[in-house]
Coordinates of C-alpha atoms and ligand atoms in Angstrom, one line a residue:
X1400 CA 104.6 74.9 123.1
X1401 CA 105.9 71.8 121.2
X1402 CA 109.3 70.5 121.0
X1403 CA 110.7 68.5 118.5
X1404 CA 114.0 66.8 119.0
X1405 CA 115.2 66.9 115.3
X1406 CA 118.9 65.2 116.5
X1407 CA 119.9 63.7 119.6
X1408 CA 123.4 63.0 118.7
X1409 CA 127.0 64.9 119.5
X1410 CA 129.3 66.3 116.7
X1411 CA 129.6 63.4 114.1
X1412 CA 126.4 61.8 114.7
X1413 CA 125.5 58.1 115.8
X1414 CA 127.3 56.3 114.3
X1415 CA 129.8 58.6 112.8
X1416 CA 131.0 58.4 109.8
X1417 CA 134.5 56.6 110.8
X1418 CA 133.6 55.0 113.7
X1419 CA 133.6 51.1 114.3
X1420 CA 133.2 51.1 117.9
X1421 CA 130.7 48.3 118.6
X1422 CA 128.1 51.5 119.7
X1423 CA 128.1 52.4 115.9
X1424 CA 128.1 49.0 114.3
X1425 CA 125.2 48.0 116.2
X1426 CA 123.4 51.1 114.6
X1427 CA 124.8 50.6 111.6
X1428 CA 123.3 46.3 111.9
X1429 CA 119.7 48.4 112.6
X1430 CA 119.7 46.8 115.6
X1431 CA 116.2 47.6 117.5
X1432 CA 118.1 48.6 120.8
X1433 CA 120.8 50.7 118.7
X1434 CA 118.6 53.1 116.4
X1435 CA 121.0 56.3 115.0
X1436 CA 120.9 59.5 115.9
X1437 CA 121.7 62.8 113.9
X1438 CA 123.4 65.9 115.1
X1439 CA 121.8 68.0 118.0
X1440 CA 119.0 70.2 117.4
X1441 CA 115.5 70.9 118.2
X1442 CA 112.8 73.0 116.8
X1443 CA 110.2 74.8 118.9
X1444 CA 106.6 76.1 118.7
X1445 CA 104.0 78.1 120.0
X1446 CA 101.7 77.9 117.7
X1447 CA 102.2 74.6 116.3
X1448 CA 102.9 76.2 112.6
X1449 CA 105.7 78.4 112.5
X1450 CA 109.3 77.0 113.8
X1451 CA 112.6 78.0 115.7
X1452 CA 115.6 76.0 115.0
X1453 CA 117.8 75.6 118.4
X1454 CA 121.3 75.5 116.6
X1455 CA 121.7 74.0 112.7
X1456 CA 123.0 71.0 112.5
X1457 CA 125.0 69.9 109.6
X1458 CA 121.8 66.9 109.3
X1459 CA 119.6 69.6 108.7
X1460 CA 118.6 68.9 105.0
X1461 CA 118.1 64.9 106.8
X1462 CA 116.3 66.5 109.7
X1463 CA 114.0 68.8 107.4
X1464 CA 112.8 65.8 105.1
X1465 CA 112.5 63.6 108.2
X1466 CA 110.0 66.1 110.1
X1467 CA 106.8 66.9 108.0
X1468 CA 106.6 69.8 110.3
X1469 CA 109.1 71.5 108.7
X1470 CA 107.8 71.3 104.9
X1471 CA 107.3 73.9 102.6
X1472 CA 103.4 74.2 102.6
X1473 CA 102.4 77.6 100.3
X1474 CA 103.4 78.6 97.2
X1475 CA 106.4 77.6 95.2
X1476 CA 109.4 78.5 98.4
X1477 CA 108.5 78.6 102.1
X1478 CA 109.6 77.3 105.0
X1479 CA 107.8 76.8 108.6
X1480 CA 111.5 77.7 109.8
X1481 CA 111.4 81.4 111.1
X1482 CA 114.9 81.5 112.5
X1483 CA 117.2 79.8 114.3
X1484 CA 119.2 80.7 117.6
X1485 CA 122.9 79.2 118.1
X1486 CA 124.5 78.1 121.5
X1487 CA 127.6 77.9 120.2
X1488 CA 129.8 78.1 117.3
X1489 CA 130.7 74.3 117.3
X1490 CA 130.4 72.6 113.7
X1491 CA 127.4 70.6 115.0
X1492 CA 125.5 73.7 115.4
X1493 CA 126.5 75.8 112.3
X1494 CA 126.9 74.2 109.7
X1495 CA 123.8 73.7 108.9
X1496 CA 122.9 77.0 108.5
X1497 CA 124.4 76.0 104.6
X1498 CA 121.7 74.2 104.1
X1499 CA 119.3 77.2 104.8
X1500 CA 120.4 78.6 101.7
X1501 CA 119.7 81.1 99.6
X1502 CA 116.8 83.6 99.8
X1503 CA 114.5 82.5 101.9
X1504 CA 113.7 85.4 105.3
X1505 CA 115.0 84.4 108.1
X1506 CA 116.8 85.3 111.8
X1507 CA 120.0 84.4 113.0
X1508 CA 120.5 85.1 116.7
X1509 CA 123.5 84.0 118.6
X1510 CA 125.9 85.7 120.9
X1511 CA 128.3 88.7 119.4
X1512 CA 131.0 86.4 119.8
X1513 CA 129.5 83.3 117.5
X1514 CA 128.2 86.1 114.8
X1515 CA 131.4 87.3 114.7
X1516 CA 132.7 83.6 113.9
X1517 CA 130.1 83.7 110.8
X1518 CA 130.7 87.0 109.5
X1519 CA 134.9 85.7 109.3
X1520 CA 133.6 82.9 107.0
X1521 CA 132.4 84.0 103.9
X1522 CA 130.8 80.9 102.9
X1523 CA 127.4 81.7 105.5
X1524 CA 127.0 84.6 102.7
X1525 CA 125.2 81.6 100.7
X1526 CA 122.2 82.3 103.5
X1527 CA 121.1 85.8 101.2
X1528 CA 122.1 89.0 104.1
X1529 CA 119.1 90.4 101.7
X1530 CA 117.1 88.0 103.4
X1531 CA 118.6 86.8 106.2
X1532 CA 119.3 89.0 109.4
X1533 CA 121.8 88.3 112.1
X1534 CA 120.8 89.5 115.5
X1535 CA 123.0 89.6 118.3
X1536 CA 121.7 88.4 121.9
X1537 CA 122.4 89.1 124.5
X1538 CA 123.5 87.1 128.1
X1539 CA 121.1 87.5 130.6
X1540 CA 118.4 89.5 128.5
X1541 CA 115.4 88.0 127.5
X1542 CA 114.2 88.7 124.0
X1543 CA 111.0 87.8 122.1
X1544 CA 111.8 85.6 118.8
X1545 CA 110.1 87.1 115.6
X1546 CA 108.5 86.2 112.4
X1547 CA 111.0 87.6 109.7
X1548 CA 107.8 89.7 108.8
X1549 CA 107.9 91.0 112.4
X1550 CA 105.0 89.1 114.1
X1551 CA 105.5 87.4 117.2
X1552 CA 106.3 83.6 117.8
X1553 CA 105.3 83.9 121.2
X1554 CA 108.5 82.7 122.1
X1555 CA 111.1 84.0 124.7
X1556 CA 113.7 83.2 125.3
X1557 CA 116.6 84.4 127.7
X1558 CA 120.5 83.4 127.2
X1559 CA 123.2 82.6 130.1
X1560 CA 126.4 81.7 129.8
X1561 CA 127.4 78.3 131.1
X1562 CA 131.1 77.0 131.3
X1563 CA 132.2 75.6 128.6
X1564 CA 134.6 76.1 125.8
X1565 CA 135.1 77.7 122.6
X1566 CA 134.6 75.6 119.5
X1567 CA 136.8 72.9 118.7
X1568 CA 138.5 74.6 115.1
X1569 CA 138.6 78.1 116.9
X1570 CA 140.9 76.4 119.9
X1571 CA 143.6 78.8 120.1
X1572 CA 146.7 77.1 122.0
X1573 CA 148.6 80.2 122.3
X1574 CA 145.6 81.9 125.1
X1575 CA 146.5 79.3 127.8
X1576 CA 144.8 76.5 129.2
X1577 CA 141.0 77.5 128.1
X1578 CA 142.2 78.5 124.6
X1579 CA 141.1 81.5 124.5
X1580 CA 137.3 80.9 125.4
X1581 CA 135.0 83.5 126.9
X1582 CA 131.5 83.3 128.2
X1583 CA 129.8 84.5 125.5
X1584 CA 130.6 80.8 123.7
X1585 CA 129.2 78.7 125.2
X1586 CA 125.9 79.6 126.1
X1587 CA 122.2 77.4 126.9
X1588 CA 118.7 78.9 127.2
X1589 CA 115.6 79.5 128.8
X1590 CA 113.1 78.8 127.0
X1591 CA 108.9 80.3 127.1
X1592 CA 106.2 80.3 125.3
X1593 CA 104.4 83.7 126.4
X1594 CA 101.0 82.5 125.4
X1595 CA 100.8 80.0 128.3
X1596 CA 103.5 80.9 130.6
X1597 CA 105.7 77.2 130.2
X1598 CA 109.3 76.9 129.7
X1599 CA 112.1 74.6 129.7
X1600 CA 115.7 74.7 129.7
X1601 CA 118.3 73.5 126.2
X1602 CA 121.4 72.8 127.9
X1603 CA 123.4 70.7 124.9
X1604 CA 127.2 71.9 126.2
X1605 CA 128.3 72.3 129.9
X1606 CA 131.5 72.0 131.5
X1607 CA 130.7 71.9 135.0
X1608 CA 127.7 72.5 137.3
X1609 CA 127.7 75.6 139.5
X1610 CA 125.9 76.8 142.2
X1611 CA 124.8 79.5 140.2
X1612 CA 123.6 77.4 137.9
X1613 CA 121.7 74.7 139.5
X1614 CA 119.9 77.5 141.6
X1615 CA 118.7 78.7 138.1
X1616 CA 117.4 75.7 136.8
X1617 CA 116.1 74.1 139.9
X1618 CA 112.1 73.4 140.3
X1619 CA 112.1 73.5 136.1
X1620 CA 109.6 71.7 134.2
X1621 CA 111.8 70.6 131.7
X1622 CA 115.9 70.3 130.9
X1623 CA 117.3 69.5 128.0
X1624 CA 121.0 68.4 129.3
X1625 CA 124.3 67.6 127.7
X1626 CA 124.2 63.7 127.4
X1627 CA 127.7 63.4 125.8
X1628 CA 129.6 60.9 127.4
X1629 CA 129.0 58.7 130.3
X1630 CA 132.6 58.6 131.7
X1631 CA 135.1 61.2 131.1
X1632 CA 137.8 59.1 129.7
X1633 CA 134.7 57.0 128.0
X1634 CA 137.1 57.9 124.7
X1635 CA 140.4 57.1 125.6
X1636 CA 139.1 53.7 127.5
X1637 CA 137.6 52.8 124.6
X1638 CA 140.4 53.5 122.2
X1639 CA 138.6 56.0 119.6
X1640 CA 140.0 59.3 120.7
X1641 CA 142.7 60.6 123.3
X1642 CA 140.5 63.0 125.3
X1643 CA 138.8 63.3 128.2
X1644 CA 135.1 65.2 128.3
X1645 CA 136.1 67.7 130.6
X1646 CA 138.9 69.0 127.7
X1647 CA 136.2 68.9 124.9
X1648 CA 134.0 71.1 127.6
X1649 CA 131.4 68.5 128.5
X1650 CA 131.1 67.2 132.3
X1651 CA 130.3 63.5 132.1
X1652 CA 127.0 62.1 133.1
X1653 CA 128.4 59.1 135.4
X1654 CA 130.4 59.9 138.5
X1655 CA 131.0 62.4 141.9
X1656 CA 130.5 65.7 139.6
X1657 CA 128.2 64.2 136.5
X1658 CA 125.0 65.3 135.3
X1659 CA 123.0 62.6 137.5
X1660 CA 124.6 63.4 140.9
X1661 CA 124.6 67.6 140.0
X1662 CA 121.0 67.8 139.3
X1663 CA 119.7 64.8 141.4
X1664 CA 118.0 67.0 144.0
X1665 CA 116.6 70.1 142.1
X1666 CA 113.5 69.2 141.6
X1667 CA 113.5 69.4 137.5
X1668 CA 110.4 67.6 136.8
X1669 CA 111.7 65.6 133.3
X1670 CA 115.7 65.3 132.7
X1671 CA 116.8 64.4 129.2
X1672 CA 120.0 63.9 127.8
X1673 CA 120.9 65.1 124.6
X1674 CA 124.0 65.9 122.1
X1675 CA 125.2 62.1 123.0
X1676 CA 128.3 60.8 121.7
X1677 CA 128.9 58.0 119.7
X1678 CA 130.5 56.1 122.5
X1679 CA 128.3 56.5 125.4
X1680 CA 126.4 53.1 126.7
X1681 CA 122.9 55.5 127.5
X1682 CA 122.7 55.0 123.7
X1683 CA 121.9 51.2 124.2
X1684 CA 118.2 51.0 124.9
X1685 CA 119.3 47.5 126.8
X1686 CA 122.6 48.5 128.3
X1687 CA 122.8 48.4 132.2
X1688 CA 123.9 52.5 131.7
X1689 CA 120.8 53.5 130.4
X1690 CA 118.4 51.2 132.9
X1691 CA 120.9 53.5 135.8
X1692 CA 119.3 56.5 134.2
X1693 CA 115.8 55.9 134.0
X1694 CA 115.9 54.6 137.3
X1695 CA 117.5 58.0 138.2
X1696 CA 114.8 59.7 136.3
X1697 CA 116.4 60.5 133.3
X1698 CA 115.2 60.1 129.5
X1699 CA 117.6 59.9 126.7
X1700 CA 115.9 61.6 123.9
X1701 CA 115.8 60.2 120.2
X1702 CA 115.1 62.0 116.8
X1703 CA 111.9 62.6 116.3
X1704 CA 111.0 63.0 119.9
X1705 CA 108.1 65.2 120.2
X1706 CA 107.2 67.0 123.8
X1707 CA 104.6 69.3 124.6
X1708 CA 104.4 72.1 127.4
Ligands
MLT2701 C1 131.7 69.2 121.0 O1 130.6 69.2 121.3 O2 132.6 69.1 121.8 C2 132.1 69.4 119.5 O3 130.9 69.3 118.8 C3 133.1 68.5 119.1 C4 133.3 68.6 117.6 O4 133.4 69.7 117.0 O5 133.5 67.5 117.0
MN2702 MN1 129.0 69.6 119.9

């Protein structure tokens, strides 16, 4: 199976579009140790030909030209892209579904919950419903990803729900402290290619570890992991937002309940951050944050990444 990390980046990119935090303006000065980053997403293989997008980013059109392994190759339209499977409903993951526009076969799968967020905006009608299907997964049931002519990718993969949040523009003040959120929307995946038995875990959101959950991914080959801030105030400290990570549904990777301490003893054999935000030091290929890491066993993954299993 390969992987290719088509955007390592949170919502907004690195650097975002507004953002003059020295993190961004050392990308933006193409500074060797700073290089950007688009919005999260990966695309995975089996067969080395035909490709599953993990959540649409609004870089997509960037991501497509940037990866030759998403051309068109035959004929006048096609696409290597079969389908692509959201974790959550966040603008960082849809709304680059606009750019799959207009007739070109392909699958949609995400939770009931995030296909009912598309179907109540009638812009996704631009991907053709002539052409385009949207399949509803399930948590907890594995299902085998398809060619939109029916063939297999080889591909399984199973969805859990992991705590988290619903997406920041569907926040709904009036449900209480969680805003109304539910399991089904935030959700990560297990990942296998059926041909040769390997798998990994995409893990771009999470709240909070539980014992639940580190039972499920310990002894993994492979973890993606939500990278997006290093400290949870890392925003407010550095005076370019006024939340915290755990409000915005992330758990931090620094610190007593991070990322490094939760899944320090699992036995994951490689660890990789992605969906990093703008502010967070890890992004510094020289910063003392990101030496802390790799020492710690962790990678920080980069566009263009490519891993095979
Ligand atoms: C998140 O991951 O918390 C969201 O992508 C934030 C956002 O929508 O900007
Ligand atoms: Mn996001």
């Amino acid at each position: 199976m390969r992987i290719r990390v088509l955007g390592a980046a949170a919502g907004g990119g690195y650097p975002q579009w507004n953002c003059n935090h020295p993190n961004s303006r050392r990308a933006r000065q193409s500074d060797p140790a700073a290089p950007p980053r688009t919005q999260s997403s990966i695309a995975v293989s089996a067969s080395g030909k035909d490709w599953c997008l993990f959540n649409a980013s609004p870089d997509l059109r960037q991501q497509i030209n940037d990866n030759d392994i998403l051309h068109p190759e035959k004929g006048l339209r096609h696409s290597p892209i079969m389908g692509v499977v959201l974790t959550n409903a966040d603008v960082d993951h849809v709304a680059g579904l606009l750019n799959l526009r207009e007739s070109q076969p392909l699958r949609i799968h995400a939770t009931q919950r995030v296909l009912d967020v598309l179907a109540a905006n009638s812009i996704f009608n631009v991907l053709n419903p002539a052409f385009v299907s949207r399949e509803p997964m399930h948590l907890d049931k594995p299902l085998e990803l398809l060619k939109p002519d029916g063939d297999p990718m080889n591909i399984r993969i199973t969805p859990f729900a992991v705590p988290g949040k619903v997406a920041l523009w569907l926040e709904d003040e009036s449900k209480g402290d969680n805003f109304g959120s539910v399991d089904e929307d935030t959700i990560a995946l297990h990942v296998e290619d059926t041909s040769n038995g390997k798998s990994f875990y995409y893990m771009p959101a999470c709240a909070k570890m539980t014992t639940e959950l580190s039972a499920r991914i310990a002894g993994a080959e492979l973890i993606f992991f939500d990278g997006t801030l290093w400290v949870d105030d890392e925003m407010i400290r550095d005076g370019v937002g006024v939340k915290t990570g755990r409000r915005m549904g992330h758990l931090s990777v620094s610190g007593e309940d991070g990322a490094l301490a939760a899944l320090k003893n699992l036995g994951i054999k490689r660890k990789i951050f992605i969906h990093i935000n703008t502010t967070n030091p890890i992004l510094l290929q020289n910063s003392e944050e990101r030496k802390l890491i790799e020492d710690a066993g962790w990678e920080v993954s980069h566009d263009g990444m490519e891993i095979e299993l």
